[in-house]
Coordinates of C-alpha atoms in Angstrom, one line a residue:
C237 CA 72.8 117.7 -36.7
C238 CA 72.4 118.5 -33.2
A239 CA 69.1 120.3 -33.7
S240 CA 67.6 117.4 -35.7
L241 CA 68.7 115.0 -33.0
K242 CA 67.0 117.1 -30.3
L243 CA 63.8 117.2 -32.2
L244 CA 63.9 113.6 -33.2
L245 CA 64.6 112.6 -29.6
S246 CA 62.0 114.8 -28.3
V247 CA 59.3 112.6 -29.9
K248 CA 60.7 109.6 -28.0
L249 CA 61.1 111.4 -24.9
E250 CA 57.3 112.7 -25.0
E251 CA 56.4 109.0 -25.5
S252 CA 58.2 107.8 -22.6
T253 CA 57.5 108.0 -18.9
F254 CA 61.1 108.4 -18.0
W255 CA 60.9 112.0 -17.1
R256 CA 57.9 111.3 -14.7
N257 CA 59.8 108.5 -13.1
K258 CA 62.6 111.0 -12.4
G259 CA 59.9 113.3 -10.6
H260 CA 59.4 115.8 -13.2
R261 CA 56.1 117.4 -14.4
S262 CA 56.8 117.2 -18.0
P263 CA 59.6 116.2 -20.3
A264 CA 60.4 119.8 -20.9
Y265 CA 61.2 120.3 -17.2
W266 CA 63.4 117.1 -17.1
V267 CA 65.4 118.3 -20.2
A268 CA 65.7 121.7 -18.7
S269 CA 66.9 120.4 -15.3
S270 CA 69.3 117.9 -16.9
T271 CA 70.8 120.4 -19.3
C272 CA 70.6 123.8 -17.5
T273 CA 68.4 124.9 -20.3
P274 CA 65.5 127.2 -19.8
V275 CA 62.1 125.4 -19.6
G276 CA 60.9 127.8 -22.5
S277 CA 63.7 126.5 -24.9
T278 CA 63.1 122.9 -24.0
T279 CA 59.2 123.2 -24.4
A280 CA 59.5 124.8 -27.8
I281 CA 61.8 121.9 -29.0
I282 CA 59.4 119.3 -27.6
E283 CA 56.3 121.2 -29.3
S284 CA 58.0 121.2 -32.6
G285 CA 59.1 117.6 -32.1
K286 CA 55.4 116.6 -31.6
K287 CA 54.7 117.8 -35.1
L288 CA 57.1 115.8 -36.8
N289 CA 55.0 112.6 -36.9
S290 CA 52.5 114.3 -39.4
L291 CA 55.3 115.8 -41.5
P292 CA 57.2 112.9 -43.0
I293 CA 59.2 114.9 -45.5
I294 CA 60.5 117.4 -42.9
K295 CA 61.1 114.3 -40.5
E296 CA 63.2 112.8 -43.2
A297 CA 65.1 116.1 -43.9
L298 CA 65.9 116.4 -40.2
R299 CA 67.3 112.9 -40.2
K300 CA 69.5 113.8 -42.9
G301 CA 70.6 117.0 -41.3
E302 CA 69.3 119.4 -43.9
L303 CA 67.6 121.9 -41.6
S304 CA 69.2 124.1 -39.0
E305 CA 67.4 124.3 -35.5
K306 CA 65.9 127.8 -36.2
A307 CA 64.7 127.0 -39.7
A308 CA 63.2 123.6 -38.4
H309 CA 61.1 125.3 -35.9
V310 CA 59.6 127.9 -38.2
V311 CA 58.9 125.3 -41.0
L312 CA 57.3 122.7 -38.6
D313 CA 55.2 125.3 -37.2
A314 CA 53.9 126.6 -40.7
A315 CA 53.8 123.1 -42.3
Y316 CA 51.8 121.6 -39.4
K317 CA 49.0 124.2 -40.0
D318 CA 49.2 123.5 -44.1
P319 CA 50.9 120.1 -44.7
D320 CA 50.6 120.7 -48.5
S321 CA 53.3 123.6 -47.9
E322 CA 55.8 121.2 -46.6
K323 CA 57.9 120.8 -49.8
E324 CA 58.1 124.3 -50.7
L325 CA 58.9 125.4 -47.4
L326 CA 61.7 122.9 -47.2
K327 CA 63.0 124.0 -50.5
M328 CA 63.1 127.6 -49.1
S329 CA 65.0 126.5 -45.9
S330 CA 68.4 126.6 -47.5
G331 CA 68.0 130.4 -48.4
S332 CA 67.5 133.4 -46.6
Y333 CA 66.0 133.0 -43.0
K334 CA 64.0 136.2 -43.2
A335 CA 62.4 135.0 -46.5
L336 CA 61.7 131.9 -45.0
T337 CA 60.0 133.2 -41.9
N338 CA 57.9 135.5 -44.1
A339 CA 56.8 132.6 -46.3
C340 CA 56.1 130.7 -43.2
D341 CA 53.8 133.6 -41.8
R342 CA 51.9 133.8 -45.1
V343 CA 51.3 129.9 -45.0
K344 CA 50.0 130.1 -41.3
Q345 CA 47.9 133.3 -42.2
A346 CA 46.4 131.6 -45.3
A347 CA 45.6 128.4 -43.1
L348 CA 43.5 130.6 -40.7
K349 CA 40.4 131.2 -42.8
D350 CA 38.6 133.8 -40.8
E351 CA 38.8 136.2 -37.8
K352 CA 37.3 133.4 -35.3
A353 CA 39.8 130.9 -36.4
I354 CA 42.6 133.6 -36.0
Y355 CA 41.4 134.6 -32.6
D356 CA 41.0 131.1 -31.4
E357 CA 44.6 130.2 -32.6
I358 CA 46.1 133.2 -30.7
H359 CA 44.0 132.1 -27.6
K360 CA 45.4 128.7 -27.9
S361 CA 48.8 129.9 -27.9
R362 CA 48.6 132.5 -25.3
Y363 CA 51.0 132.8 -22.3
F364 CA 51.9 135.2 -19.7
K365 CA 55.2 135.2 -17.7
H366 CA 56.5 137.4 -15.0
W367 CA 59.6 137.1 -13.0
R368 CA 62.3 139.3 -11.1
D369 CA 65.6 140.2 -12.4
A370 CA 68.7 139.9 -10.2
D371 CA 68.2 143.8 -9.3
G372 CA 64.6 143.2 -8.3
A373 CA 63.1 144.6 -11.4
C374 CA 59.7 143.3 -12.5
R375 CA 59.8 141.7 -16.0
L376 CA 57.0 140.6 -18.1
S377 CA 56.5 138.5 -21.3
G378 CA 53.3 137.3 -23.0
R379 CA 51.1 136.6 -26.0
L380 CA 47.5 137.6 -25.6
T381 CA 44.4 137.9 -27.7
P382 CA 43.9 141.5 -28.7
D383 CA 41.1 142.2 -26.4
K384 CA 42.8 140.7 -23.4
G385 CA 46.2 142.5 -24.4
A386 CA 44.4 145.8 -24.6
F387 CA 43.0 145.3 -21.1
L388 CA 46.2 144.3 -19.7
I389 CA 47.9 147.4 -21.4
A390 CA 45.2 149.8 -20.1
A391 CA 45.6 148.4 -16.5
I392 CA 49.3 148.5 -16.3
S393 CA 49.4 152.0 -18.1
N394 CA 46.8 153.2 -15.5
Q395 CA 49.0 152.1 -12.6
A396 CA 52.4 152.7 -13.9
D397 CA 53.8 156.3 -14.0
I398 CA 55.6 155.7 -17.4

């Protein structure tokens, strides 16, 4: 119920200007600041919430508390790419999480018809983050297109003594 409430409220928050009036650059930053939650987590919730308006069956299941937070995110992501899969994925959400994620991955792959579409989809969801741990170690995380990823790996491998 808490997960569904977060997703359902995120839609309303995105539509409001409340967060901007409080001096934040996005709803995700306001939620993160207000709840001591990482921005990445709040961004994921808000991005999933945006998909709800085009997926009425899943939205209703969330209202009824029939989806866990983890299941809701993967089902929303896949069903958004192929709305015809909404009912089937919702049925699977009460079973094994591994089976559900595999089914969602298949739905998303089938929705991407060709290599160009796959590349474009990866490009749209790309990100690169870097930060320092408390001990000063450099940390990296990212999602890149295969060509940009290969370039980055080559550059780091060339410079790092690993």
